[in-house]
Coordinates of C-alpha atoms and ligand atoms in Angstrom, one line a residue:
M1435 CA -85.4 -119.7 88.7
Q1436 CA -83.7 -120.6 92.1
T1437 CA -80.9 -118.2 92.5
I1438 CA -79.7 -114.8 91.3
E1439 CA -76.9 -116.7 89.4
D1440 CA -79.6 -118.7 87.5
F1441 CA -81.2 -115.4 86.5
F1442 CA -77.9 -114.0 85.2
F1443 CA -77.1 -117.3 83.5
V1444 CA -80.4 -117.4 81.6
S1445 CA -80.4 -113.7 80.6
F1446 CA -76.7 -113.8 79.5
T1447 CA -77.4 -116.9 77.4
R1448 CA -80.4 -115.2 75.8
Q1449 CA -78.5 -112.1 75.0
T1450 CA -75.4 -113.7 73.6
N1451 CA -77.1 -116.7 71.9
L1452 CA -74.4 -119.0 73.3
K1453 CA -75.1 -122.7 73.7
P1454 CA -75.7 -123.7 77.3
S1455 CA -72.7 -126.0 77.2
S1456 CA -70.2 -123.2 76.1
M1457 CA -71.8 -121.1 78.7
N1458 CA -71.1 -123.6 81.4
R1459 CA -67.4 -123.7 80.4
L1460 CA -67.2 -119.9 80.4
F1461 CA -68.8 -119.7 83.8
S1462 CA -66.6 -122.4 85.2
F1463 CA -63.6 -120.5 83.9
F1464 CA -64.7 -117.3 85.5
S1465 CA -65.6 -119.0 88.8
I1466 CA -62.2 -120.6 89.1
T1467 CA -60.4 -117.4 88.3
I1468 CA -62.5 -115.4 90.9
L1469 CA -62.0 -118.2 93.4
S1470 CA -58.2 -118.2 92.9
I1471 CA -58.0 -114.5 93.3
T1472 CA -60.1 -114.6 96.4
L1473 CA -58.0 -117.4 97.8
L1474 CA -54.8 -115.5 97.0
V1475 CA -56.0 -112.3 98.6
S1476 CA -57.3 -114.0 101.7
C1477 CA -54.0 -116.0 102.0
H1478 CA -52.1 -112.7 102.1
K1479 CA -54.6 -111.2 104.4
Q1480 CA -53.8 -114.0 106.8
V1481 CA -50.2 -113.0 107.1
L1482 CA -50.6 -110.7 110.1
P1483 CA -48.5 -107.5 110.3
P1484 CA -45.7 -107.4 112.9
S1485 CA -47.0 -106.5 116.3
P1486 CA -46.0 -103.0 117.4
V1487 CA -42.9 -102.6 119.5
L1488 CA -44.2 -100.3 122.3
P1489 CA -44.4 -97.4 122.8
V1490 CA -45.5 -96.0 119.5
P1491 CA -46.2 -92.4 118.4
T1492 CA -49.7 -90.8 118.8
D1493 CA -51.4 -89.4 115.7
S1494 CA -50.3 -85.9 116.6
Q1495 CA -46.7 -87.0 117.1
L1496 CA -46.8 -88.7 113.7
A1497 CA -48.1 -85.5 112.1
W1498 CA -45.3 -83.7 113.9
H1499 CA -42.6 -86.1 112.6
E1500 CA -43.8 -85.5 109.1
M1501 CA -43.3 -81.8 109.4
E1502 CA -39.5 -82.4 109.7
Q1503 CA -38.4 -78.7 109.8
Y1504 CA -39.8 -75.4 110.8
A1505 CA -38.7 -72.0 112.0
F1506 CA -38.2 -70.4 115.4
V1507 CA -38.6 -66.6 115.5
H1508 CA -37.1 -64.7 118.4
F1509 CA -38.2 -61.1 118.5
T1510 CA -38.7 -58.7 121.5
T1511 CA -37.2 -55.7 123.2
N1512 CA -33.9 -57.6 123.1
T1513 CA -33.7 -57.0 119.3
F1514 CA -33.5 -53.3 120.1
T1515 CA -31.4 -53.4 123.3
D1516 CA -28.8 -55.8 121.8
K1517 CA -29.4 -58.3 124.6
E1518 CA -30.0 -62.1 124.7
W1519 CA -31.8 -62.1 128.0
G1520 CA -33.6 -58.9 128.8
S1521 CA -33.7 -58.2 132.6
G1522 CA -37.4 -57.2 132.6
D1523 CA -36.9 -53.4 133.1
E1524 CA -36.8 -52.5 129.4
S1525 CA -39.1 -49.7 128.5
E1526 CA -41.9 -50.7 126.1
K1527 CA -40.8 -47.7 124.0
V1528 CA -37.7 -49.4 122.8
F1529 CA -39.8 -51.9 120.7
N1530 CA -39.9 -49.9 117.5
P1531 CA -39.4 -51.9 114.2
T1532 CA -39.2 -49.3 111.4
A1533 CA -40.1 -51.4 108.4
M1534 CA -42.0 -54.4 109.9
D1535 CA -43.2 -56.9 107.3
V1536 CA -44.3 -60.2 108.7
T1537 CA -45.2 -61.4 105.2
Q1538 CA -41.5 -61.1 104.3
W1539 CA -40.8 -63.5 107.3
T1540 CA -43.3 -66.1 106.2
K1541 CA -42.4 -66.0 102.5
T1542 CA -38.7 -66.3 103.4
I1543 CA -39.4 -69.1 105.8
H1544 CA -41.6 -71.0 103.4
S1545 CA -39.4 -70.7 100.4
A1546 CA -36.5 -72.0 102.5
G1547 CA -38.4 -75.3 102.8
L1548 CA -39.6 -74.8 106.3
N1549 CA -43.3 -75.5 107.0
G1550 CA -44.1 -73.9 110.3
L1551 CA -43.2 -71.0 112.6
V1552 CA -42.9 -70.9 116.4
L1553 CA -43.0 -67.3 117.7
T1554 CA -41.6 -66.0 121.0
C1555 CA -44.8 -64.3 122.1
K1556 CA -43.1 -63.5 125.4
H1557 CA -39.4 -64.1 126.2
H1558 CA -37.8 -64.1 129.7
D1559 CA -38.0 -60.3 129.8
G1560 CA -41.8 -60.5 130.0
F1561 CA -42.6 -58.1 127.1
C1562 CA -45.6 -59.3 125.2
L1563 CA -45.9 -59.2 121.4
W1564 CA -49.6 -59.0 121.7
P1565 CA -51.8 -56.5 123.8
S1566 CA -52.5 -58.9 126.6
R1567 CA -55.2 -57.6 128.9
Y1568 CA -53.2 -58.9 131.9
T1569 CA -50.2 -56.6 131.7
E1570 CA -49.1 -53.2 130.5
H1571 CA -45.7 -54.5 129.5
S1572 CA -46.6 -55.1 125.9
V1573 CA -46.8 -53.8 122.3
K1574 CA -49.8 -51.7 123.4
N1575 CA -47.4 -49.2 125.1
S1576 CA -44.8 -49.3 122.3
P1577 CA -44.5 -47.0 119.3
Y1578 CA -45.2 -49.9 117.0
K1579 CA -48.4 -49.0 115.1
N1580 CA -48.9 -46.4 117.8
G1581 CA -49.7 -49.1 120.3
K1582 CA -52.4 -50.6 118.0
G1583 CA -50.2 -53.5 116.8
N1584 CA -50.5 -57.2 117.6
V1585 CA -47.4 -59.0 116.3
V1586 CA -48.8 -62.4 117.4
D1587 CA -52.0 -61.9 115.4
E1588 CA -50.1 -60.5 112.4
V1589 CA -47.7 -63.4 112.3
E1590 CA -50.4 -66.0 112.8
K1591 CA -52.4 -64.6 109.9
A1592 CA -49.3 -64.4 107.7
C1593 CA -48.6 -68.0 108.5
R1594 CA -52.1 -69.1 107.5
A1595 CA -51.9 -67.1 104.3
E1596 CA -48.5 -68.8 103.4
G1597 CA -49.6 -72.3 104.4
L1598 CA -47.3 -72.5 107.4
K1599 CA -48.3 -74.0 110.7
F1600 CA -48.2 -71.7 113.7
G1601 CA -46.7 -72.4 117.1
V1602 CA -46.4 -70.5 120.4
Y1603 CA -43.4 -69.9 122.7
L1604 CA -44.4 -68.3 126.0
S1605 CA -41.5 -68.1 128.5
P1606 CA -42.6 -69.5 131.9
W1607 CA -39.7 -67.4 133.5
D1608 CA -40.7 -63.7 133.6
R1609 CA -38.2 -61.2 134.9
N1610 CA -40.6 -58.3 134.6
R1611 CA -43.4 -59.6 136.9
A1612 CA -43.4 -58.5 140.5
D1613 CA -45.2 -61.6 141.5
Y1614 CA -42.9 -64.1 139.8
G1615 CA -42.3 -66.9 142.3
S1616 CA -45.7 -66.6 143.9
P1617 CA -49.0 -68.5 142.9
S1618 CA -50.6 -65.4 141.4
Y1619 CA -47.9 -65.4 138.6
V1620 CA -48.8 -69.0 137.6
E1621 CA -52.4 -67.8 137.3
Y1622 CA -51.2 -64.8 135.2
Y1623 CA -49.2 -67.2 133.0
R1624 CA -52.2 -69.5 132.5
N1625 CA -54.5 -66.5 131.7
Q1626 CA -52.0 -65.5 128.9
L1627 CA -52.0 -69.0 127.5
K1628 CA -55.8 -68.9 127.5
E1629 CA -55.7 -65.6 125.6
L1630 CA -53.3 -67.0 123.0
F1631 CA -55.0 -70.3 122.4
A1632 CA -58.4 -68.8 122.2
A1633 CA -57.3 -66.3 119.6
H1634 CA -54.8 -68.4 117.5
S1635 CA -56.0 -71.9 117.2
P1636 CA -54.9 -74.2 115.7
V1637 CA -51.4 -74.1 117.3
F1638 CA -49.3 -77.1 116.3
E1639 CA -46.6 -76.7 119.0
M1640 CA -46.2 -75.1 122.4
W1641 CA -42.7 -74.5 123.4
F1642 CA -42.0 -74.5 127.2
D1643 CA -38.5 -73.1 127.9
G1644 CA -36.8 -74.6 130.9
A1645 CA -34.4 -71.7 131.3
N1646 CA -34.5 -70.0 134.7
G1647 CA -31.6 -67.8 135.5
G1648 CA -32.8 -66.5 138.9
D1649 CA -32.1 -62.8 138.9
G1650 CA -34.2 -60.1 137.3
Y1651 CA -36.1 -56.8 137.7
Y1652 CA -39.3 -58.4 139.1
G1653 CA -41.3 -55.2 139.3
G1654 CA -38.4 -53.2 140.9
A1655 CA -37.2 -55.8 143.5
R1656 CA -34.1 -56.5 141.4
E1657 CA -33.2 -59.7 143.1
K1658 CA -32.5 -63.3 142.6
R1659 CA -35.5 -65.6 142.8
Q1660 CA -35.3 -69.4 142.9
I1661 CA -38.3 -71.5 142.1
D1662 CA -38.7 -75.2 142.4
G1663 CA -39.0 -76.1 138.8
K1664 CA -40.7 -79.4 139.6
T1665 CA -43.6 -78.0 141.6
Y1666 CA -43.9 -74.3 141.2
Y1667 CA -45.7 -74.2 137.8
D1668 CA -47.9 -77.2 138.5
W1669 CA -47.5 -78.3 134.9
P1670 CA -50.1 -81.0 134.8
T1671 CA -52.9 -78.4 135.4
T1672 CA -51.5 -76.1 132.8
L1673 CA -51.1 -78.8 130.2
K1674 CA -54.7 -80.0 130.9
L1675 CA -56.0 -76.5 130.4
I1676 CA -54.3 -76.1 127.0
R1677 CA -55.2 -79.6 125.8
G1678 CA -58.8 -78.8 126.6
M1679 CA -58.6 -75.9 124.2
E1680 CA -56.2 -77.5 121.6
P1681 CA -56.3 -81.3 121.8
N1682 CA -53.6 -81.9 119.1
V1683 CA -51.0 -79.4 120.3
I1684 CA -47.5 -80.9 120.7
F1685 CA -45.8 -79.8 124.0
F1686 CA -42.1 -79.3 123.9
S1687 CA -40.1 -79.1 127.0
D1688 CA -36.8 -80.6 128.1
A1689 CA -38.7 -83.7 129.2
G1690 CA -41.7 -83.7 126.9
P1691 CA -44.5 -84.8 127.4
D1692 CA -44.7 -84.9 123.6
I1693 CA -41.3 -83.9 122.3
R1694 CA -38.0 -83.5 124.1
W1695 CA -35.0 -81.2 123.9
C1696 CA -32.0 -82.6 122.1
G1697 CA -29.6 -81.6 125.0
N1698 CA -27.7 -78.8 123.1
E1699 CA -28.2 -75.7 121.0
S1700 CA -25.6 -76.5 118.4
G1701 CA -27.8 -78.3 115.9
Y1702 CA -27.4 -82.1 116.4
I1703 CA -29.1 -85.1 117.8
G1704 CA -27.1 -88.2 118.6
E1705 CA -26.0 -90.6 115.9
T1706 CA -27.9 -93.0 118.1
N1707 CA -31.3 -91.4 118.5
W1708 CA -34.1 -93.4 120.2
N1709 CA -37.5 -91.7 120.1
T1710 CA -38.2 -93.4 123.3
I1711 CA -37.1 -92.3 126.8
S1712 CA -38.3 -93.1 130.3
T1713 CA -39.9 -90.0 131.8
D1714 CA -38.8 -90.9 135.3
T1715 CA -35.2 -90.4 134.3
L1716 CA -35.9 -86.9 133.0
Y1717 CA -35.4 -84.2 135.6
A1718 CA -33.3 -81.1 135.4
G1719 CA -30.1 -81.2 137.3
K1720 CA -29.7 -84.9 136.9
S1721 CA -26.1 -85.6 135.9
G1722 CA -25.7 -86.7 132.3
I1723 CA -29.2 -85.4 131.4
N1724 CA -28.1 -83.7 128.3
S1725 CA -26.5 -86.8 126.8
L1726 CA -29.5 -88.8 127.8
L1727 CA -31.7 -86.4 125.9
N1728 CA -29.3 -86.5 123.0
S1729 CA -29.6 -90.2 122.5
G1730 CA -32.9 -91.2 124.1
E1731 CA -33.2 -94.7 125.6
E1732 CA -33.5 -97.9 123.7
N1733 CA -36.0 -99.3 126.2
G1734 CA -37.6 -96.0 127.2
T1735 CA -41.2 -96.2 128.4
N1736 CA -42.6 -93.2 126.4
W1737 CA -42.5 -92.1 122.8
I1738 CA -40.9 -88.6 123.2
P1739 CA -38.9 -87.8 120.1
A1740 CA -36.2 -85.0 120.1
E1741 CA -36.4 -81.6 118.5
V1742 CA -33.1 -79.9 117.5
D1743 CA -33.2 -76.2 118.3
V1744 CA -30.5 -74.0 116.8
S1745 CA -30.1 -70.5 115.6
I1746 CA -28.9 -69.4 112.1
R1747 CA -26.8 -66.8 114.1
P1748 CA -24.7 -67.3 117.3
G1749 CA -27.5 -65.6 119.3
W1750 CA -31.2 -66.2 119.4
F1751 CA -32.0 -62.5 118.8
Y1752 CA -30.7 -60.3 116.1
H1753 CA -27.4 -58.4 116.7
A1754 CA -25.8 -56.4 114.0
K1755 CA -22.4 -57.5 115.3
E1756 CA -23.2 -61.0 114.3
D1757 CA -24.0 -60.3 110.7
S1758 CA -20.7 -61.8 109.6
L1759 CA -21.4 -65.0 111.6
V1760 CA -24.7 -66.1 109.9
K1761 CA -24.4 -69.8 109.2
S1762 CA -23.5 -70.6 105.6
P1763 CA -25.7 -72.8 103.4
E1764 CA -23.2 -75.6 103.8
Q1765 CA -23.3 -75.3 107.6
L1766 CA -27.1 -75.4 107.5
F1767 CA -26.9 -78.4 105.3
N1768 CA -24.7 -80.2 107.8
I1769 CA -27.2 -79.3 110.6
Y1770 CA -30.0 -80.7 108.4
L1771 CA -28.1 -84.0 108.2
S1772 CA -27.4 -84.1 111.9
S1773 CA -31.1 -83.3 112.8
V1774 CA -33.7 -84.4 110.2
G1775 CA -31.1 -86.8 108.8
R1776 CA -31.0 -88.5 112.2
G1777 CA -34.7 -88.8 112.7
S1778 CA -35.4 -85.7 114.8
N1779 CA -37.1 -82.5 113.8
L1780 CA -35.2 -79.2 113.2
I1781 CA -36.5 -75.9 114.6
L1782 CA -34.2 -73.3 113.0
N1783 CA -34.2 -69.9 114.6
I1784 CA -34.3 -66.9 112.2
P1785 CA -34.5 -63.7 114.1
P1786 CA -35.8 -60.5 112.5
D1787 CA -33.6 -57.4 112.7
R1788 CA -34.5 -53.9 114.1
R1789 CA -36.4 -53.0 110.9
G1790 CA -38.7 -56.0 111.6
L1791 CA -37.3 -57.9 108.6
I1792 CA -35.3 -61.1 108.2
N1793 CA -32.0 -59.6 107.3
E1794 CA -30.7 -60.0 103.7
I1795 CA -27.7 -62.0 104.9
D1796 CA -29.9 -64.6 106.5
V1797 CA -32.2 -64.6 103.5
A1798 CA -29.3 -65.3 101.2
S1799 CA -28.0 -68.1 103.4
L1800 CA -31.5 -69.7 103.6
Q1801 CA -31.9 -69.6 99.9
G1802 CA -28.5 -71.2 99.4
W1803 CA -29.3 -73.9 101.9
K1804 CA -32.6 -74.7 100.1
K1805 CA -30.7 -74.9 96.8
L1806 CA -28.2 -77.4 98.2
I1807 CA -31.1 -79.6 99.5
D1808 CA -32.9 -79.4 96.2
E1809 CA -29.7 -80.2 94.2
R1810 CA -28.4 -83.0 96.4
F1811 CA -31.8 -84.7 96.7
K1812 CA -33.1 -84.1 93.2
T1813 CA -33.5 -87.5 91.7
N1814 CA -34.2 -90.6 93.8
L1815 CA -32.2 -93.3 91.9
A1816 CA -34.0 -96.1 93.7
L1817 CA -37.6 -95.1 93.0
N1818 CA -39.5 -98.1 91.5
K1819 CA -36.3 -100.0 91.1
P1820 CA -36.3 -103.8 91.7
V1821 CA -35.3 -105.0 95.1
T1822 CA -34.6 -108.4 96.6
A1823 CA -34.6 -109.3 100.3
S1824 CA -32.8 -111.9 102.3
S1825 CA -36.3 -113.0 103.5
V1826 CA -39.9 -111.7 103.5
R1827 CA -42.6 -112.1 106.1
S1828 CA -44.2 -115.5 105.3
G1829 CA -43.1 -114.9 101.7
S1830 CA -46.1 -112.5 101.3
P1831 CA -45.8 -109.8 98.6
V1832 CA -47.7 -107.5 101.0
Y1833 CA -44.4 -107.2 103.0
G1834 CA -42.2 -107.7 100.0
A1835 CA -38.8 -106.0 99.3
S1836 CA -40.3 -103.8 96.6
M1837 CA -42.4 -101.9 99.2
I1838 CA -39.3 -99.9 100.1
T1839 CA -39.0 -98.3 96.6
D1840 CA -42.7 -97.9 95.7
G1841 CA -42.8 -94.3 97.0
N1842 CA -45.7 -95.2 99.3
K1843 CA -45.0 -94.5 103.0
E1844 CA -47.8 -96.8 104.1
T1845 CA -46.2 -100.0 102.7
Y1846 CA -43.2 -101.7 104.1
W1847 CA -40.9 -104.6 104.0
A1848 CA -41.0 -106.9 107.0
T1849 CA -39.4 -110.2 108.0
N1850 CA -40.8 -113.0 110.1
D1851 CA -41.0 -112.2 113.8
Q1852 CA -37.9 -114.3 114.7
D1853 CA -35.7 -112.7 112.0
K1854 CA -34.1 -109.6 113.5
T1855 CA -31.5 -109.3 110.8
G1856 CA -31.8 -109.1 107.0
N1857 CA -30.8 -107.2 104.0
L1858 CA -32.3 -105.5 101.0
E1859 CA -30.5 -105.2 97.6
I1860 CA -31.6 -102.5 95.2
D1861 CA -30.6 -102.7 91.5
L1862 CA -30.4 -99.2 90.2
G1863 CA -30.4 -100.5 86.6
G1864 CA -27.0 -99.2 85.7
K1865 CA -23.9 -97.6 87.3
K1866 CA -24.9 -94.4 89.1
P1867 CA -23.0 -91.9 91.3
I1868 CA -24.1 -92.3 94.9
S1869 CA -23.7 -89.8 97.8
Y1870 CA -26.7 -90.2 100.1
I1871 CA -28.9 -93.0 101.2
L1872 CA -32.2 -92.2 103.0
V1873 CA -33.9 -94.9 105.1
Q1874 CA -37.2 -94.8 107.0
E1875 CA -38.7 -97.2 109.5
Y1876 CA -42.4 -97.6 109.6
I1877 CA -42.6 -96.0 113.1
K1878 CA -46.3 -96.6 113.5
L1879 CA -45.1 -100.0 114.6
G1880 CA -42.4 -98.6 116.9
Q1881 CA -38.7 -97.9 116.5
R1882 CA -36.7 -101.1 116.0
V1883 CA -33.4 -101.0 114.2
K1884 CA -30.3 -101.0 116.5
S1885 CA -27.6 -101.4 114.0
F1886 CA -27.3 -101.3 110.2
S1887 CA -24.7 -100.9 107.4
V1888 CA -24.7 -99.9 103.8
E1889 CA -22.8 -101.7 101.1
L1890 CA -22.1 -101.0 97.4
E1891 CA -21.2 -103.4 94.7
I1892 CA -18.1 -102.0 93.3
N1893 CA -16.2 -103.8 90.6
G1894 CA -18.0 -107.0 91.3
S1895 CA -17.4 -107.1 95.1
W1896 CA -19.5 -105.8 98.0
Q1897 CA -17.9 -103.0 100.0
E1898 CA -19.2 -101.6 103.2
V1899 CA -19.5 -97.8 102.8
A1900 CA -21.4 -96.8 106.0
K1901 CA -22.4 -98.1 109.4
G1902 CA -25.0 -96.7 111.8
T1903 CA -27.1 -97.5 114.8
T1904 CA -30.7 -96.2 114.9
I1905 CA -32.9 -95.3 111.9
G1906 CA -36.3 -94.1 113.2
Y1907 CA -38.5 -91.8 111.2
K1908 CA -35.7 -90.9 108.8
R1909 CA -32.0 -91.5 108.5
I1910 CA -29.9 -89.9 105.8
I1911 CA -26.4 -91.4 105.4
R1912 CA -23.8 -89.4 103.6
I1913 CA -21.1 -91.5 102.0
N1914 CA -17.9 -90.7 100.1
P1915 CA -19.3 -90.3 96.5
A1916 CA -18.9 -93.6 94.7
E1917 CA -20.3 -95.3 91.5
A1918 CA -22.3 -98.5 91.8
Q1919 CA -25.3 -100.3 90.2
K1920 CA -26.3 -102.3 93.3
I1921 CA -26.7 -101.1 96.8
R1922 CA -27.4 -103.1 99.9
L1923 CA -29.0 -102.1 103.2
V1924 CA -28.0 -104.6 105.9
I1925 CA -29.9 -104.7 109.2
N1926 CA -27.5 -106.2 111.7
D1927 CA -29.6 -106.0 114.8
S1928 CA -33.1 -104.9 115.7
K1929 CA -35.3 -105.0 118.8
A1930 CA -37.9 -107.0 116.8
C1931 CA -38.3 -107.9 113.1
P1932 CA -37.3 -104.9 111.0
V1933 CA -40.0 -102.9 109.3
I1934 CA -38.6 -100.6 106.6
S1935 CA -41.0 -98.4 104.7
N1936 CA -38.7 -96.4 102.4
V1937 CA -35.2 -96.3 100.9
E1938 CA -34.0 -93.6 98.6
V1939 CA -30.7 -93.2 96.9
Y1940 CA -29.1 -89.9 95.6
Ligands
LIG3489 C1 -33.2 -71.0 125.8 C2 -33.4 -69.5 126.1 O1 -32.8 -69.1 127.3 C3 -32.9 -68.8 124.9 O2 -32.9 -67.4 125.1 C4 -33.7 -69.2 123.7 O3 -35.0 -68.8 123.9 C5 -33.6 -70.8 123.6 C6 -34.5 -71.3 122.5 O4 -34.0 -71.4 124.7 O5 -33.4 -71.8 126.9

C-alpha cells in the first residue's frame, strides 16, 4: 500500500463489498466534487476585500461606536443650591440627598435602552462625590451617610450589577482649589485621576470638559483666573498616565483624541457627519470651530467620531423649576434620530433630584421614549429579503448584495475599486408601509459614502423619497410614510468603492 488513499480505498472496498470498478467511479465523483468546491472557494478567496480608506477606527473606538447611547449623570452641590456652575465656596453640608438610591438610577437608565453611565465625579465647583484623600471638599464632610458615603463607588457597583458600562467625568476646571492655575493643581488633578482609575476600572470613557469660565472662589481669593488651555494641563502626560492604567479608555474632549464634541448642547450632529477630522484644525477659539466639530472633515487625518451631549432638562443639574420642561418622548426620539441616526453616539444627561432619585417626570419621559423606539423599529421588513445590486465586486458572492440583509454585521456588499456609485434593490415580498430606512457602512474599512438617495417603487415607477450625504456607522432616514414592495438605496458618490454592511427597513 503506497498512500493513505490506497489504504482507505481498500478498507472501504472490503467493508462495502463493492466491485473495484464501481468504487473507482464513486471515488472519481467525490474527487471531482471536492476539487470543484475547493476551486470555487479559492476563487472567491482570491477576490481581495477593498483596501481600507484611512484613517480607520481603533478596536476601542469600534466598541464605543457599538454602544450607541448611554447616560450622563450630573450630581453635586449644585443639585442642592439650584446652580448650574457652583462657584466653589459651597459648604459640603449642603450635599444631603434624602432618599438616595443609585440602583433606581441604573435600573431607569438601563430600561430606557441606554448601556452606560458617565458620572460627574467632580464638577467645576470642585466638590468630590468620593472621599478623595487629596481634599476635604468632598462627601466625607457632608451629611450623606454621615460622611461615610462614596457616591462614585456606589454608582460604579450599581452599574456593574445592571450590566452598564461606567465612565468618569472629572472637571479640569476647579473653582474651589486655591492653587488652581499653578502646577501643584495639575498634580492634584492627576492624583485624583489615579485614585479613580485605580478603584473603578474598567472605565469605558473619560470626559474632559473644556469649560473654563475664569472666575471662582479659589480658596478665598475670589478672583478671575486665566489659564492657557493649550499648555497648562500638559494633557499628553495626563493621558499617558491614564492609558497606562486603562489602555482601552475612550477620551472625550472638544478635540479628541478618541472622540470629539459635536459643537452644541442641543442634541444634534450635522446631517453631514464625517468621523474624520484633522487634529491641527482643532483648537479652542478658532473661528467656526463648532461647525467644524459638527460636520467633521471629509479628508480629516484622524478617526475622531462625534458624541452628542444633551440634557433631558434645560440644565445639566436638577432644578425643580424645570420639572415642566423635561423633554417629551417625541423630543427625545428626534434627538435619537439626529445623533445615533446620523452616525454619532448620544450621551443623554439625566440628573437626579434632591432626594437622590431620578425624578418621576424624567422616568416617565424615558419610558415613553423607549416605547417609541421599540414600536417604530419593531420589525425589520428587509431581514433576509432578496437584494440585487447594480454590480458586485468581481461578481463574488462574498461581497454580494444579500450581505446587506443577512443580519450579520461582519458581511458587506462591495463594488469593484473603480465603481464609486451603485445601487441596491430590496424586494420586501409584498407591499409594506415604510417610514424608516437604516443604513450602515462597514467602518472597519473607513468611512466612504459622500452622497446617497433612497427610492421607492410606487405604482410601478421609482420615486426618490430621501437624499443624504454621509452614512458612517449608522444612518437612520425618516421618510413620509409610504407603501411599497421595492426599495432602492442609491450611492451617488463615495470616496472609494462603497462598502455597505447593513440595510434595515421599518
Ligand atoms: C459643559 C459644562 O460647563 C456643563 O456644566 C456640563 O457639565 C456640560 C456637559 O459641559 O461644558
